[in-house]
Short mmCIF file of C-alpha atoms in Angstrom, two decimals:
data_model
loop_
_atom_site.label_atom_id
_atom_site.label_comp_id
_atom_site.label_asym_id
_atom_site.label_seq_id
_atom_site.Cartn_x
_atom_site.Cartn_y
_atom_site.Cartn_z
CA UNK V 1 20.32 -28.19 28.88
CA UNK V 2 17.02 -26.32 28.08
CA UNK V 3 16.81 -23.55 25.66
CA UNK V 4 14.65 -20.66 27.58
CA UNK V 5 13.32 -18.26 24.87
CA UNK V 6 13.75 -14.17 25.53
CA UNK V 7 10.09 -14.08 24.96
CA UNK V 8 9.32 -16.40 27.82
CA UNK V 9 11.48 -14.86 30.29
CA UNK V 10 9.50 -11.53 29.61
CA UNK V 11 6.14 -13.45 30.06
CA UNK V 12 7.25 -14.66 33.47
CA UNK V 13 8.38 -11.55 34.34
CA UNK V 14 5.20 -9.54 33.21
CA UNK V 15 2.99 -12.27 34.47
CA UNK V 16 1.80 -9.67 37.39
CA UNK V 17 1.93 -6.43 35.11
CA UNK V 18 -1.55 -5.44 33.71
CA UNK V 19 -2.56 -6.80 30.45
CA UNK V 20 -1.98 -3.74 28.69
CA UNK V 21 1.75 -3.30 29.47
CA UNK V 22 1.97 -7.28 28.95
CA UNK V 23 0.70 -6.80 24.93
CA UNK V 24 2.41 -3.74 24.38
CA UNK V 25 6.40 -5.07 25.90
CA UNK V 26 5.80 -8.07 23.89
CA UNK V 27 5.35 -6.35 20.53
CA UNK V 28 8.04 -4.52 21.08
CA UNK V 29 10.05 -7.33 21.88
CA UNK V 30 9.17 -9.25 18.51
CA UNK V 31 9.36 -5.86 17.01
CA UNK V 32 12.88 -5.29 17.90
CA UNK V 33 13.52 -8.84 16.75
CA UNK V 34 12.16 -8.09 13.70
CA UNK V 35 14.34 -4.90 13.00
CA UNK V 36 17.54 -7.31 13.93
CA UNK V 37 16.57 -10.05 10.93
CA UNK V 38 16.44 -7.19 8.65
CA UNK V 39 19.39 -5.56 9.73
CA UNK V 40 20.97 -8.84 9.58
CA UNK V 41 19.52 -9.47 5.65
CA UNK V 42 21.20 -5.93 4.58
CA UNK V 43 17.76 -4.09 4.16
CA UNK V 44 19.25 -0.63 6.44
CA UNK V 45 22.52 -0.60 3.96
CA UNK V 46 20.48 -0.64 0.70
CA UNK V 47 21.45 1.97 -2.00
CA UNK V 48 18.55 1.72 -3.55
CA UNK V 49 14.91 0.70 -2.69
CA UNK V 50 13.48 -2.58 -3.05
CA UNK V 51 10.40 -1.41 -4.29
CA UNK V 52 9.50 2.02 -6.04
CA UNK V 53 5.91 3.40 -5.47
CA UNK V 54 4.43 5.90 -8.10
CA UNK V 55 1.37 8.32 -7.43
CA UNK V 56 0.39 9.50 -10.87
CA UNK V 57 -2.53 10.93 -9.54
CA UNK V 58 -3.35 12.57 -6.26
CA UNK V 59 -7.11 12.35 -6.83
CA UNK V 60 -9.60 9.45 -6.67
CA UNK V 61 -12.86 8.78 -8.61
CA UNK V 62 -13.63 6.77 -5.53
CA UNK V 63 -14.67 8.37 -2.09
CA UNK V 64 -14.09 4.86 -0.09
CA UNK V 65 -15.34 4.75 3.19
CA UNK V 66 -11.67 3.43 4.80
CA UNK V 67 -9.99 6.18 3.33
CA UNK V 68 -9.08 9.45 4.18
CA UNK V 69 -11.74 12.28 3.33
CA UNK V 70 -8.83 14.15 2.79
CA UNK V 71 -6.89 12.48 1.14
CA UNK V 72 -4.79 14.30 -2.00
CA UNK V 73 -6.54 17.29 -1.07
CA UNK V 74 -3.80 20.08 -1.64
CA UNK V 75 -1.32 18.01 -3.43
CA UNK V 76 0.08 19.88 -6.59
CA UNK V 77 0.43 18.70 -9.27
CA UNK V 78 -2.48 16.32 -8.64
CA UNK V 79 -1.05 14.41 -11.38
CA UNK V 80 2.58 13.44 -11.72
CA UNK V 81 3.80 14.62 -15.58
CA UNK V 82 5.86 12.27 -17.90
CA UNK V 83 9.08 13.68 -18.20
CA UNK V 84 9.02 13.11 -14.46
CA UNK V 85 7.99 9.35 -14.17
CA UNK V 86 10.44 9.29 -17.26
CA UNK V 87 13.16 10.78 -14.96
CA UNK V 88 12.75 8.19 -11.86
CA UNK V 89 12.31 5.07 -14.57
CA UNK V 90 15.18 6.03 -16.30
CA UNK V 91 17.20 6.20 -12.80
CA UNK V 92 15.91 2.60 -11.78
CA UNK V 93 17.30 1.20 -15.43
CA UNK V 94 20.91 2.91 -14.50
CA UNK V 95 20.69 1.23 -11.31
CA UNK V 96 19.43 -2.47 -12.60
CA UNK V 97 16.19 -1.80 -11.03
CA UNK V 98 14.87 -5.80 -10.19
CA UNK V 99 12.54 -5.23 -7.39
CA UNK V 100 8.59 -3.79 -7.66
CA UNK V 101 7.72 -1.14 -9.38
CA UNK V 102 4.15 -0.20 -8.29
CA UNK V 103 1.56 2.39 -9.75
CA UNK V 104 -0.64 2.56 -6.62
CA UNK V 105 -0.30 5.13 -3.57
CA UNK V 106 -2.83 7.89 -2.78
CA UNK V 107 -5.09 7.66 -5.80
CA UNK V 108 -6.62 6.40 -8.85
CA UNK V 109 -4.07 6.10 -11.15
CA UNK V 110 -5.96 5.83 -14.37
CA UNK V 111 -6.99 9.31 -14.14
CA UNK V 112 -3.81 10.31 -15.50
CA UNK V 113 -3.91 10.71 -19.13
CA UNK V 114 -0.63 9.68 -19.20
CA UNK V 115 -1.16 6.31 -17.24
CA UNK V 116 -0.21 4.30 -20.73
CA UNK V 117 2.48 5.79 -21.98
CA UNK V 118 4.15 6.02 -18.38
CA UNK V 119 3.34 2.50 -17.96
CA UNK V 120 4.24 1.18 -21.61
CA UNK V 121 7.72 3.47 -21.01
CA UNK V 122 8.55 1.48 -17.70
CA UNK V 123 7.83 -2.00 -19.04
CA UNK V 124 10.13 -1.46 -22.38
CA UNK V 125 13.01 0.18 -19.91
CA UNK V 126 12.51 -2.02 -16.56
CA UNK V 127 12.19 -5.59 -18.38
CA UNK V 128 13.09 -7.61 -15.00
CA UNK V 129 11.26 -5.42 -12.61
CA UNK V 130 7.99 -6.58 -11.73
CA UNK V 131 5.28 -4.01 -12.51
CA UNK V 132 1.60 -3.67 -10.15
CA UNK V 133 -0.93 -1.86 -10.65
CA UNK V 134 -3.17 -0.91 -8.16
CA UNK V 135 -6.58 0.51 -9.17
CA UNK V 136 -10.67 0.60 -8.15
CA UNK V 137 -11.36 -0.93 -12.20
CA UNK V 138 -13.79 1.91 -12.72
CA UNK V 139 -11.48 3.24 -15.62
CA UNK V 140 -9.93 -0.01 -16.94
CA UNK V 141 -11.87 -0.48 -19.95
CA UNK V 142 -11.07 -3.78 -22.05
CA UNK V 143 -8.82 -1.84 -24.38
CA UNK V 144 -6.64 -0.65 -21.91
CA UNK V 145 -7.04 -3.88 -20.24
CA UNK V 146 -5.29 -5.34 -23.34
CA UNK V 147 -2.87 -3.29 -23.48
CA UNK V 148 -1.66 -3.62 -19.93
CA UNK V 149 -1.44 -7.33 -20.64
CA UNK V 150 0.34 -6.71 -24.00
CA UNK V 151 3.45 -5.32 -22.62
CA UNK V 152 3.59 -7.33 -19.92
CA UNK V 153 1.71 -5.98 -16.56
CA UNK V 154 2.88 -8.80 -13.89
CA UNK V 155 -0.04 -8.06 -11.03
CA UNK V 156 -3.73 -6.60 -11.02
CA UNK V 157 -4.49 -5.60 -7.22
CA UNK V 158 -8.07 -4.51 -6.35
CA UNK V 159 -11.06 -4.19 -3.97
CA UNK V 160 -14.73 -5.41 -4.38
CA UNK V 161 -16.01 -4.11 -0.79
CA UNK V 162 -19.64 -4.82 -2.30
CA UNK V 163 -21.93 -7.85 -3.36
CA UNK V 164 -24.89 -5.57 -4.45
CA UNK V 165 -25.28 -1.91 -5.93
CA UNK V 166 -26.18 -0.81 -2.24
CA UNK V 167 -23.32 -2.46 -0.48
CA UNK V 168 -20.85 -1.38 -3.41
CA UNK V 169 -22.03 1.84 -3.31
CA UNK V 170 -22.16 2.66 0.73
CA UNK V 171 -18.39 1.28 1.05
CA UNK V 172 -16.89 3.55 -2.11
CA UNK V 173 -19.50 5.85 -4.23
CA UNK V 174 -19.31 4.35 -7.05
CA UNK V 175 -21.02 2.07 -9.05
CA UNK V 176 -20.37 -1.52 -8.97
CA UNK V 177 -21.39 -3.07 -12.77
CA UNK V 178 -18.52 -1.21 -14.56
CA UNK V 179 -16.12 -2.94 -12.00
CA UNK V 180 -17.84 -6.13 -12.72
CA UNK V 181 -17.78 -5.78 -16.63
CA UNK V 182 -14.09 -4.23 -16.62
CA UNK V 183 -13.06 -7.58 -14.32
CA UNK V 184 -14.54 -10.13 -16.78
CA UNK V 185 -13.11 -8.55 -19.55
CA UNK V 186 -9.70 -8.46 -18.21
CA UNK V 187 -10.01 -11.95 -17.03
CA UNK V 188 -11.27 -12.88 -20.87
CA UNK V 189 -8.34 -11.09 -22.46
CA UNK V 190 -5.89 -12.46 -20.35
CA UNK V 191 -7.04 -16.24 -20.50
CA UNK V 192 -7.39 -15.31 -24.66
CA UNK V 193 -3.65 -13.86 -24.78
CA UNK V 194 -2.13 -16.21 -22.43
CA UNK V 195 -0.54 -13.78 -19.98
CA UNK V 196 0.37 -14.99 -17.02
CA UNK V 197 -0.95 -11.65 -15.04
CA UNK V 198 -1.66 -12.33 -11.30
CA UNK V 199 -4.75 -11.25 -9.92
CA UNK V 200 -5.24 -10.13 -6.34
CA UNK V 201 -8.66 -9.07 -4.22
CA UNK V 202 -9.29 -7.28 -1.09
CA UNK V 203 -12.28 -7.46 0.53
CA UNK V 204 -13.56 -4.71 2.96
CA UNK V 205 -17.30 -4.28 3.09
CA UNK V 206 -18.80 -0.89 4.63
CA UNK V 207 -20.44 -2.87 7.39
CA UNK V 208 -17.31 -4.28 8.99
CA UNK V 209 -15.30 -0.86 8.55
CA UNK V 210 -17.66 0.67 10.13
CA UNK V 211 -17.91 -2.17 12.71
CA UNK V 212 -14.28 -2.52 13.51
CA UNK V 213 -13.00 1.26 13.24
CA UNK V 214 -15.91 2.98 13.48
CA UNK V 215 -17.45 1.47 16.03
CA UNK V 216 -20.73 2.21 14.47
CA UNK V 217 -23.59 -0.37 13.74
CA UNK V 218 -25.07 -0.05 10.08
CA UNK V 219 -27.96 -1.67 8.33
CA UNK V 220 -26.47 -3.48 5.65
CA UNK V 221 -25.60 -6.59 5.53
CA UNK V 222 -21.92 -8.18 5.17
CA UNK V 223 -21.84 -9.52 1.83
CA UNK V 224 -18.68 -10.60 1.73
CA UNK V 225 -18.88 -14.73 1.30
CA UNK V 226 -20.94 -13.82 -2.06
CA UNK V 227 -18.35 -11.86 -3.74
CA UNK V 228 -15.84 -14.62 -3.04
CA UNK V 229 -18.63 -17.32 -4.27
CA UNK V 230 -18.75 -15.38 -7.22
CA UNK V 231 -15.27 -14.65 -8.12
CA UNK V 232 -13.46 -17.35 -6.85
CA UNK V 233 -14.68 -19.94 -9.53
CA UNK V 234 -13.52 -17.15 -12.29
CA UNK V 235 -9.89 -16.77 -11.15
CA UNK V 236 -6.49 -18.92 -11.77
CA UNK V 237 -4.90 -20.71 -8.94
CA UNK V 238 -2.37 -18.18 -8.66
CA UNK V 239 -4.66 -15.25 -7.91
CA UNK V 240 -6.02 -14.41 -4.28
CA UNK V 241 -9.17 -13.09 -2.98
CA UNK V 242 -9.14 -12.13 0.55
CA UNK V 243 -11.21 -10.84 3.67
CA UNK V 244 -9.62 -8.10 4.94
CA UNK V 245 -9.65 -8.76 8.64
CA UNK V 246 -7.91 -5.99 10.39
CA UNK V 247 -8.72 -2.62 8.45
CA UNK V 248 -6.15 0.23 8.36
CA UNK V 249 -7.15 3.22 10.92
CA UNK V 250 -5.57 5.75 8.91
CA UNK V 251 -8.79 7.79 8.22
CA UNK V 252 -9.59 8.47 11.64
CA UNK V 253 -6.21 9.77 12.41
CA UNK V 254 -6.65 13.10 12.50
CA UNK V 255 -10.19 12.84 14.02
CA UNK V 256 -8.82 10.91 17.12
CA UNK V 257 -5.49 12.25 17.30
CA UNK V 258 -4.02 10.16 20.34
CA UNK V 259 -0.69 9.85 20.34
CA UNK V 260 1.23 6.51 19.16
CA UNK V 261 2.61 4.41 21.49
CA UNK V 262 3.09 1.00 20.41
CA UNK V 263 5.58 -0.16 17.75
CA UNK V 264 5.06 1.29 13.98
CA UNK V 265 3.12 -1.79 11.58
CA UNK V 266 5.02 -0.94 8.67
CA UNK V 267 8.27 -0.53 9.44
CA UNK V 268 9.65 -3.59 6.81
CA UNK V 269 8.05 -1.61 4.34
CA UNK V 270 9.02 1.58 4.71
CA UNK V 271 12.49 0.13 5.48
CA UNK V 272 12.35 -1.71 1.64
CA UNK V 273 10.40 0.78 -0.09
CA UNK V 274 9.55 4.55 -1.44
CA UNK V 275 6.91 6.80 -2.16
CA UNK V 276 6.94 9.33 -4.82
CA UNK V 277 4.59 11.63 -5.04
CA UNK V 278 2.94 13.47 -8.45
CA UNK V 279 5.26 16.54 -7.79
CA UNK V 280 8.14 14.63 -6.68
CA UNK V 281 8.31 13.98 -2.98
CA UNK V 282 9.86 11.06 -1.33
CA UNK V 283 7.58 10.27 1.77
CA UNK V 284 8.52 8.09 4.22
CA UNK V 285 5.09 5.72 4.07
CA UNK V 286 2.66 4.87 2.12
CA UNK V 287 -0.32 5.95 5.07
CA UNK V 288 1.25 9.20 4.53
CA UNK V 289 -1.65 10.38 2.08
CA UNK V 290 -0.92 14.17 2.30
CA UNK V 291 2.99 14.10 2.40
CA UNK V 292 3.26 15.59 5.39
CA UNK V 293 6.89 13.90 6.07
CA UNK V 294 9.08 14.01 3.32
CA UNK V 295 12.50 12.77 2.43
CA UNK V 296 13.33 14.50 -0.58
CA UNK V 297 12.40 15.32 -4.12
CA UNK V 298 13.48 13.27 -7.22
CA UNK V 299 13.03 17.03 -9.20
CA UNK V 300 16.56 18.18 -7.37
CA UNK V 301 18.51 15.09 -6.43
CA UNK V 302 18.42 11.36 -7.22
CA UNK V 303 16.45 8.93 -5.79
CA UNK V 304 19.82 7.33 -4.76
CA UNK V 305 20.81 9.92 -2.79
CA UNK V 306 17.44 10.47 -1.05
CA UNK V 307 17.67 6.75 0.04
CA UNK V 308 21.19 6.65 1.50
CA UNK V 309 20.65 10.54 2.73
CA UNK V 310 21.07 11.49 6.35
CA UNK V 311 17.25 12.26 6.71
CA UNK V 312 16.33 8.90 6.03
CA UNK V 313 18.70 7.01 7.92
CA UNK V 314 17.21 9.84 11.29
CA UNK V 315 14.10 8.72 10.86
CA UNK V 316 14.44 5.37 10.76
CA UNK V 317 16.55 5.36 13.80
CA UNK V 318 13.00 7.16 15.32
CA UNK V 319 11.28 4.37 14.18
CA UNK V 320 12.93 2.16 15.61
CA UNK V 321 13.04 3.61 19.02
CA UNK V 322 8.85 4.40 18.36
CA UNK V 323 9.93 8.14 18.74
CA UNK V 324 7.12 9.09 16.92
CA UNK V 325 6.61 12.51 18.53
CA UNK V 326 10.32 13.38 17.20
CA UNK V 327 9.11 12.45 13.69
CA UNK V 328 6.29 14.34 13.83
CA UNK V 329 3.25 14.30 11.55
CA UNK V 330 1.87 11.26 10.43
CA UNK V 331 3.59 9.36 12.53
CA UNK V 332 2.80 10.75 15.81
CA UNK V 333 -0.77 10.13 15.68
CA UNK V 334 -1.07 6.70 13.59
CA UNK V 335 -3.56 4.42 14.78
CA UNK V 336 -1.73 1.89 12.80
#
């Protein structure tokens, strides 16, 4: 006897509806399928996260043009203090903490002075967690560089959204040679060391952000093919470089605000993950850049008890029925 998929049925069934309610039924069809394999591989009945998420810093060097003008603006502390990243590391050690532990999320992270010793602190006390750091390379000099490798950083993440000065420069205000001289030295010291860090690049020039969110035409040319013809040759064959081919909408949100609809894109990571902001905050995602929908606070309870709390387990139930309205802020206005 033939096996009929679900997903067929539905296409038969739609085959007369109008292409719009065709596309959006059938992503919420694999969507709910999706939310069934992870209920099914334990991820809603974790008692701890998967992945912890640290904002040191609320503030960027950078002013990218795919991110948020906004973004940190009004966030106190702007930078998250030790004795707090002390508290949250030392809770992931009592709890065997063997998932990712990431310093990324909602700013440049080397702009904390404390970067280092936060970081040094969470490789000597998470030894089986694997540690990523996510950063634009501006501040990641060849001595810090070193010591990053030295205690054992497991993955470099980063964008080069530029081939020349001008391209560089239109998709994030910065300049592009110390990213280029802080990227050669890191790739020096770690071939010279012998540390096996991995070594991962996005690509997203200002002329196809503009192109594909914007919807705005610009001058310069997409320069992307060069940057990988340069850096390719340079990297191991466990590092990436990538095109980014569907940009985040997140910094028109709250210039378009039209209200979600269709089935919420990160939903397996909010699921496995967290978010803690510099003063504390658990927030649901990470597109949530000024903590508008918040969880918790690791200053007055543990993260434990923020994860298995009744807040958390609401919201995901919203999610899952793309109640976004009921959620409120940023959810009920993602693009994404």
């Amino acid at each position: 006897m033939a096996v009929i998929s679900r997903t067929s049925v539905l296409k038969k069934m739609l085959r007369w509806a109008a292409p719009e309610a065709v596309s959006r039924t059938l992503e919420y069809h694999k969507y709910r399928k999706r939310v069934k394999k992870l209920r099914k591989q334990g991820f809603f009945d974790s008692l701890f996260p998967k992945a912890v998420n640290l904002s040191l810093s609320a503030l960027c060097n950078a002013k990218c043009v795919y991110c948020p003008e906004d973004r940190g603006k009004g966030i106190t502390p702007p930078f998250m203090p030790f004795e707090l990243a002390k508290k949250i590391i030392d809770e992931a050690k009592t709890e065997n903490f063997k998932g990712i532990f990431r310093f990324s999320e909602n700013g440049e992270t080397l702009l904390n002075k404390n970067f280092l010793k936060i970081y040094e602190y969470e490789r000597s006390a998470l030894p089986l967690a694997k540690t990523v750091l996510y950063t634009n390379m501006a501040l990641l000099n060849k001595e810090t560089g070193l010591k990053l490798l030295t205690y054992g950083l497991d993955e470099l993440n980063l964008n080069i959204d530029g081939w020349s000065e001008a391209t560089y420069y239109a998709a994030k205000k910065l300049k592009l040679e110390p990213l280029k001289k802080n990227l050669h030295d890191f790739i020096e010291s770690r071939k010279s060391i012998g540390k096996p860090c991995r070594i991962h690049i996005d690509i997203l020039t200002a002329k196809t952000y503009m192109a594909k969110v914007e919807k705005v035409h610009i001058s310069l040319p997409d320069d992307a093919e060069k940057i990988i013809e340069y850096w390719e040759p340079l990297l191991d064959t466990n590092d990436s470089i990538l095109i980014v081919d569907k940009p985040y909408k997140w910094a028109i949100r709250d210039k378009t605000k039209i209200p979600k609809t269709n089935t919420c894109r990160k939903f397996s990571k909010v699921l496995r993950e967290c978010q803690i902001g510099p003063g504390g905050d658990v927030y649901l995602c990470c597109l949530d850049y000024q903590q508008k929908c918040v969880i918790g606070n690791v200053n007055r309870s543990s993260l434990k008890k923020i994860w298995s709390s009744e807040r958390r387990k609401t919201l995901l139930k919203l999610l899952i029925e793309s109640r976004f309205a009921q959620i409120g802020e940023p959810c009920r206005f993602c693009p994404d």
